[in-house]
Coordinates of C-alpha atoms and ligand atoms in Angstrom, one line a residue:
M1 CA 0.0 0.0 0.0
R2 CA 1.2 3.4 -0.9
N3 CA 1.1 6.4 1.4
W4 CA -1.0 8.8 -0.7
T5 CA -1.3 12.2 1.0
T6 CA -4.4 14.3 0.4
I7 CA -3.7 17.5 -1.6
K8 CA -7.2 18.9 -1.0
E9 CA -10.4 17.6 0.4
F10 CA -13.4 17.5 -2.0
E11 CA -16.9 16.2 -1.7
E12 CA -17.1 14.0 -4.8
I13 CA -13.5 13.2 -5.6
K14 CA -10.3 12.3 -3.8
F15 CA -7.2 14.3 -4.8
E16 CA -4.0 12.7 -3.6
Y17 CA -0.2 12.8 -4.1
F18 CA 2.6 10.3 -4.0
E19 CA 6.2 10.9 -5.2
G20 CA 5.5 13.1 -8.2
I21 CA 2.2 11.5 -9.1
A22 CA -1.3 13.0 -8.5
K23 CA -4.2 10.7 -8.2
I24 CA -7.7 11.9 -8.9
T25 CA -10.4 9.4 -7.8
I26 CA -14.1 9.8 -8.6
N27 CA -15.6 9.0 -5.3
R28 CA -19.2 8.1 -5.9
P29 CA -19.2 4.3 -5.8
R30 CA -22.9 4.3 -4.8
Y31 CA -23.6 5.4 -8.4
R32 CA -20.8 3.4 -10.1
N33 CA -18.8 6.7 -10.0
A34 CA -21.2 8.5 -12.3
F35 CA -20.3 12.2 -12.4
T36 CA -22.4 15.3 -11.7
P37 CA -21.4 18.8 -12.8
D38 CA -19.9 19.3 -9.3
T39 CA -17.7 16.1 -9.7
I40 CA -16.4 17.6 -12.9
K41 CA -15.8 21.0 -11.4
E42 CA -13.7 19.3 -8.7
I43 CA -11.7 17.3 -11.2
I44 CA -11.1 20.5 -13.3
E45 CA -9.9 22.4 -10.2
S46 CA -7.5 19.5 -9.4
M47 CA -6.3 19.4 -13.0
V48 CA -5.5 23.1 -12.8
F49 CA -3.5 22.4 -9.7
C50 CA -1.7 19.6 -11.5
R51 CA -0.9 21.8 -14.4
D52 CA 0.7 24.5 -12.2
S53 CA 2.5 22.3 -9.7
Q54 CA 6.3 21.8 -10.1
D55 CA 6.0 18.7 -7.9
I56 CA 3.5 16.8 -10.1
A57 CA 4.9 15.1 -13.2
T58 CA 2.0 12.7 -14.1
V59 CA -1.7 12.4 -13.2
I60 CA -3.8 9.3 -12.6
L61 CA -7.5 9.4 -13.1
T62 CA -9.5 6.5 -11.6
G63 CA -12.7 5.6 -9.7
E64 CA -13.3 4.5 -6.2
G65 CA -13.7 0.8 -5.4
D66 CA -13.6 -2.4 -7.6
K67 CA -16.8 -1.9 -9.6
A68 CA -16.5 1.2 -11.7
F69 CA -14.0 3.6 -13.2
C70 CA -16.9 5.9 -14.2
S71 CA -20.4 5.2 -15.5
G72 CA -20.8 8.6 -17.2
G73 CA -23.1 11.4 -16.4
D74 CA -25.3 10.9 -13.4
I75 CA -28.7 10.2 -15.0
N76 CA -30.5 11.3 -11.7
V77 CA -29.5 14.9 -12.3
K78 CA -30.0 14.9 -16.1
Q79 CA -32.5 17.6 -17.0
I80 CA -33.5 19.5 -20.2
G81 CA -30.3 21.1 -21.5
G82 CA -27.8 19.2 -19.4
Y83 CA -26.8 17.9 -16.0
I84 CA -27.8 20.0 -12.9
G85 CA -25.3 20.7 -10.1
K86 CA -25.6 22.6 -6.9
D87 CA -26.1 25.9 -8.8
G88 CA -29.1 24.6 -10.6
I89 CA -27.7 25.4 -14.1
P90 CA -27.8 22.6 -16.7
R91 CA -24.4 22.0 -18.2
L92 CA -22.2 19.5 -20.0
N93 CA -19.0 20.6 -18.4
V94 CA -17.4 17.1 -18.9
L95 CA -16.6 18.5 -22.4
D96 CA -14.3 21.1 -20.7
L97 CA -12.7 18.3 -18.8
Q98 CA -12.1 16.3 -21.9
K99 CA -10.2 19.2 -23.5
M100 CA -8.3 19.8 -20.4
I101 CA -7.1 16.2 -20.1
R102 CA -5.9 16.4 -23.7
S103 CA -4.1 19.7 -23.3
L104 CA -2.6 19.1 -19.9
P105 CA 1.2 19.3 -20.6
K106 CA 1.8 16.2 -18.5
P107 CA 0.8 12.6 -19.1
V108 CA -2.7 11.6 -17.8
V109 CA -3.2 7.9 -17.2
A110 CA -6.6 6.3 -16.8
M111 CA -6.4 3.6 -14.2
V112 CA -9.6 1.7 -15.3
N113 CA -10.7 -0.3 -12.3
G114 CA -14.2 -1.5 -13.5
F115 CA -16.9 -0.2 -15.7
A116 CA -15.9 2.6 -18.1
I117 CA -19.3 3.3 -19.6
G118 CA -20.9 6.3 -21.5
G119 CA -19.2 9.6 -20.6
G120 CA -16.9 7.6 -18.3
H121 CA -15.7 5.6 -21.3
V122 CA -14.9 8.8 -23.2
L123 CA -12.9 10.0 -20.2
H124 CA -10.6 7.0 -20.4
V125 CA -10.4 7.4 -24.2
V126 CA -9.1 11.0 -24.0
C127 CA -6.5 10.1 -21.4
D128 CA -2.9 9.6 -22.8
L129 CA -2.7 6.0 -21.6
S130 CA -5.2 3.5 -20.2
I131 CA -4.3 0.7 -17.8
A132 CA -7.1 -1.7 -17.1
S133 CA -7.8 -4.3 -14.5
E134 CA -9.1 -7.7 -15.7
N135 CA -12.6 -6.9 -14.4
A136 CA -12.8 -3.7 -16.4
I137 CA -15.7 -3.4 -18.9
F138 CA -15.9 -0.8 -21.7
G139 CA -18.7 0.6 -23.7
Q140 CA -20.9 3.5 -24.9
T141 CA -24.6 3.6 -24.0
G142 CA -25.7 7.0 -25.4
P143 CA -28.2 5.9 -28.1
K144 CA -29.8 3.5 -25.6
V145 CA -30.2 6.1 -22.8
G146 CA -30.9 9.3 -24.8
S147 CA -27.5 11.0 -25.2
F148 CA -24.4 10.9 -27.4
D149 CA -20.9 12.4 -27.7
A150 CA -20.2 13.1 -31.3
G151 CA -17.1 15.1 -30.3
F152 CA -13.9 13.4 -29.0
G153 CA -16.1 10.6 -27.8
S154 CA -16.7 9.6 -31.4
S155 CA -14.0 11.2 -33.6
Y156 CA -11.0 10.5 -31.3
L157 CA -12.4 7.1 -30.5
A158 CA -12.3 6.4 -34.2
R159 CA -8.7 7.5 -34.3
V160 CA -7.9 5.0 -31.6
V161 CA -9.9 1.9 -32.8
G162 CA -10.7 2.8 -36.4
Q163 CA -14.0 3.9 -38.0
K164 CA -15.7 0.6 -38.3
K165 CA -15.2 -0.3 -34.6
A166 CA -16.1 3.2 -33.4
R167 CA -19.4 2.9 -35.3
E168 CA -20.0 -0.6 -33.8
I169 CA -19.2 0.7 -30.3
W170 CA -21.7 3.6 -30.7
F171 CA -24.4 2.0 -32.8
L172 CA -24.7 -1.3 -31.0
C173 CA -23.9 -0.1 -27.4
K174 CA -22.3 -3.4 -26.6
Q175 CA -20.0 -4.0 -23.6
Y176 CA -16.4 -5.1 -24.2
S177 CA -14.1 -7.1 -21.8
A178 CA -10.7 -5.8 -20.8
T179 CA -9.2 -8.5 -23.1
E180 CA -11.3 -7.3 -26.0
A181 CA -10.3 -3.7 -25.2
L182 CA -6.7 -4.7 -25.3
E183 CA -7.1 -6.3 -28.7
L184 CA -8.8 -3.2 -30.0
G185 CA -5.9 -1.0 -28.9
L186 CA -8.4 0.8 -26.6
V187 CA -6.1 0.2 -23.5
N188 CA -2.4 -0.2 -23.2
T189 CA -2.3 -3.2 -20.9
V190 CA -4.5 -5.3 -18.6
V191 CA -3.4 -6.6 -15.2
P192 CA -5.1 -8.4 -12.3
F193 CA -7.1 -6.0 -10.1
D194 CA -4.8 -6.3 -7.2
K195 CA -1.8 -5.2 -9.4
L196 CA -3.6 -2.3 -11.0
E197 CA -2.2 0.5 -8.9
D198 CA 1.3 -1.0 -8.8
E199 CA 1.4 -1.3 -12.6
T200 CA 0.0 2.2 -13.1
V201 CA 2.5 3.8 -10.7
A202 CA 5.3 1.8 -12.4
W203 CA 4.3 3.2 -15.8
C204 CA 4.2 6.7 -14.3
K205 CA 7.6 6.3 -12.7
Q206 CA 9.1 5.1 -16.0
M207 CA 7.7 8.2 -17.8
M208 CA 9.1 10.3 -14.9
Q209 CA 12.6 9.1 -15.7
H210 CA 12.3 10.8 -19.1
S211 CA 12.5 14.4 -20.2
P212 CA 9.2 16.2 -19.2
L213 CA 9.7 18.7 -22.0
A214 CA 10.1 15.9 -24.5
L215 CA 6.9 14.2 -23.3
R216 CA 5.1 17.5 -23.3
M217 CA 6.1 18.2 -26.9
I218 CA 5.2 14.7 -28.1
K219 CA 1.8 15.0 -26.5
A220 CA 1.2 18.4 -28.1
G221 CA 2.4 17.1 -31.5
L222 CA 0.1 14.1 -31.4
N223 CA -2.8 16.4 -30.5
A224 CA -1.9 18.9 -33.2
E225 CA -2.2 16.2 -35.9
L226 CA -5.9 15.8 -34.9
D227 CA -7.0 19.0 -33.4
G228 CA -6.8 21.5 -36.3
Q229 CA -6.3 25.2 -35.3
A230 CA -6.7 24.4 -31.6
G231 CA -3.9 21.7 -31.9
I232 CA -1.6 24.1 -33.8
Q233 CA -2.3 26.8 -31.1
E234 CA -1.2 24.3 -28.4
L235 CA 1.9 23.1 -30.2
A236 CA 2.8 26.8 -31.1
G237 CA 2.3 27.8 -27.4
N238 CA 4.9 25.2 -26.5
A239 CA 7.3 26.5 -29.2
T240 CA 6.8 30.1 -27.8
M241 CA 7.5 28.9 -24.3
L242 CA 10.8 27.3 -25.5
Y243 CA 11.6 30.5 -27.5
Y244 CA 11.2 32.5 -24.3
M245 CA 13.9 30.4 -22.8
T246 CA 16.5 31.6 -25.3
E247 CA 18.8 34.6 -25.2
E248 CA 17.6 35.6 -28.6
A249 CA 14.1 36.3 -27.2
H250 CA 15.6 38.2 -24.3
E251 CA 17.5 40.4 -26.6
G252 CA 14.3 41.7 -28.1
K253 CA 12.8 42.3 -24.6
D254 CA 16.0 43.9 -23.2
A255 CA 16.4 46.2 -26.3
F256 CA 12.8 47.5 -25.8
L257 CA 13.3 48.2 -22.1
Q258 CA 16.7 49.7 -22.7
K259 CA 15.3 51.9 -25.5
R260 CA 17.9 50.7 -28.1
K261 CA 17.7 48.8 -31.4
P262 CA 17.8 45.0 -30.9
D263 CA 20.9 43.2 -32.2
F264 CA 19.8 39.8 -33.4
S265 CA 22.8 39.3 -35.7
K266 CA 24.8 37.2 -33.2
Y267 CA 22.2 34.5 -32.9
P268 CA 22.6 31.3 -34.9
K269 CA 20.6 30.6 -38.0
M270 CA 20.4 26.9 -37.7
P271 CA 20.2 24.8 -40.9
Ligands
S0N301 C1 -22.4 0.9 -15.2 C2 -23.4 -0.2 -15.2 C3 -23.2 -1.1 -16.5 C4 -23.1 -1.0 -14.0 O1 -24.1 -2.1 -13.9 P1 -24.3 -2.8 -12.5 O2 -23.0 -3.2 -11.9 O3 -25.3 -3.9 -12.7 O4 -24.8 -1.7 -11.4 P2 -26.3 -1.1 -11.4 O5 -27.2 -1.9 -10.5 O6 -26.8 -0.8 -12.8 O7 -25.9 0.3 -10.7 C5 -25.7 0.5 -9.3 C6 -26.3 1.7 -8.9 O8 -25.6 2.8 -9.6 C7 -26.6 3.6 -10.3 N1 -26.0 4.1 -11.5 C8 -25.2 3.5 -12.3 N2 -24.8 4.3 -13.3 C9 -25.4 5.5 -13.1 C10 -25.4 6.7 -13.8 N3 -24.7 6.9 -15.0 N4 -26.2 7.7 -13.3 C11 -26.8 7.5 -12.1 N5 -26.9 6.4 -11.4 C12 -26.1 5.4 -11.9 C13 -27.7 2.6 -10.6 O9 -28.9 3.3 -10.9 C14 -27.8 1.8 -9.4 O10 -28.5 2.5 -8.4 P3 -29.6 1.8 -7.5 O11 -28.8 0.9 -6.6 O12 -30.3 2.9 -6.7 O13 -30.5 1.0 -8.4 C15 -24.8 0.3 -15.2 O14 -25.1 0.9 -14.0 C16 -25.2 1.3 -16.3 O15 -25.4 0.9 -17.4 N6 -25.3 2.5 -15.9 C17 -25.7 3.6 -16.8 C18 -24.5 4.0 -17.6 C19 -24.9 5.0 -18.7 O16 -25.8 4.8 -19.5 N7 -24.2 6.1 -18.7 C20 -24.3 7.1 -19.7 C21 -24.9 8.4 -19.2 N8 -24.7 9.4 -20.2 C22 -23.5 9.9 -20.4 O17 -22.5 9.6 -19.8 C23 -23.5 11.0 -21.3 C24 -22.1 11.6 -21.5 C25 -22.0 13.1 -21.5 O18 -21.9 13.6 -20.4 C26 -22.0 13.8 -22.7 C27 -20.8 14.1 -23.3 C28 -20.8 14.8 -24.5 C29 -22.0 15.2 -25.1 C30 -23.2 14.9 -24.5 C31 -23.2 14.2 -23.3 C32 -24.6 14.0 -22.7 O19 -24.7 13.9 -21.5 O20 -25.6 13.9 -23.3

């Protein structure tokens, strides 16, 4: 057992830390870890913290218990126009979270400990890596229960498993075992439930031996290929960050502040 320390107390999630790894656990096992708008708000707040923290290199997303990773939106609070949280406003803020997971400049690993269904399935799909326990079950239910995710939940899924399988997953609303998910390339590996956290932490630790900037740029590049202007913006933002680390960029800033003409002639023009 690892000694996870609580980063912040929340009502619907756990947010914990261990040796460079943040773990976000959806903590609603009574509802198979279905999310409400408030669950999502708490995860987004935690993700912002992970993004800013110098101590956090990788993030694990999981669900409490041995039954479910996440069973999607909490159908009890689904109303006309979206899901209702404490503020009474209907929303689909899980879409904000999907974008955030994809653009977080650190690896996000789904530790799939049971059912990953509906919007919960989409959450694992948008994570960088998925590590599943043998009892994990995967599937979309939208067309059966009156919802659908035609965004990342369909288009990115198709990039992962191919167009035919993505259509099968959505049109037939079948459930897939962990072994089937592995064969589909939907998850990276499958381990016994009692090894799930060990394996996930081992993968995180292996990534943490590598250059965080290299991982960040690879993630941005893989996103950019799929995400159009938004993907280019993300990749370009990383390039700008790197440029800001150069003397050449400082010369422009210094010249402006010193009220002189910048001298960029000394900087290399790489082939
Ligand atoms: C997960 C399933 C397969 C587990 O089955 P199992 O083990 O037999 O347990 P159950 O007895 O069914 O469940 C135990 C208790 O948990 C409650 N519960 C389970 N899932 C939910 C849920 N999603 N919401 C609320 N409660 C849930 C059960 O009701 C039960 O309670 P009690 O004990 O009181 O009977 C099985 O539970 C299952 O199939 N669940 C439903 C899964 C589902 O259909 N989820 C999809 C919901 N929709 C989305 O996720 C939409 C995604 C989304 O947010 C979105 C994104 C982009 C664009 C649009 C949308 C959109 O919302 O439309």
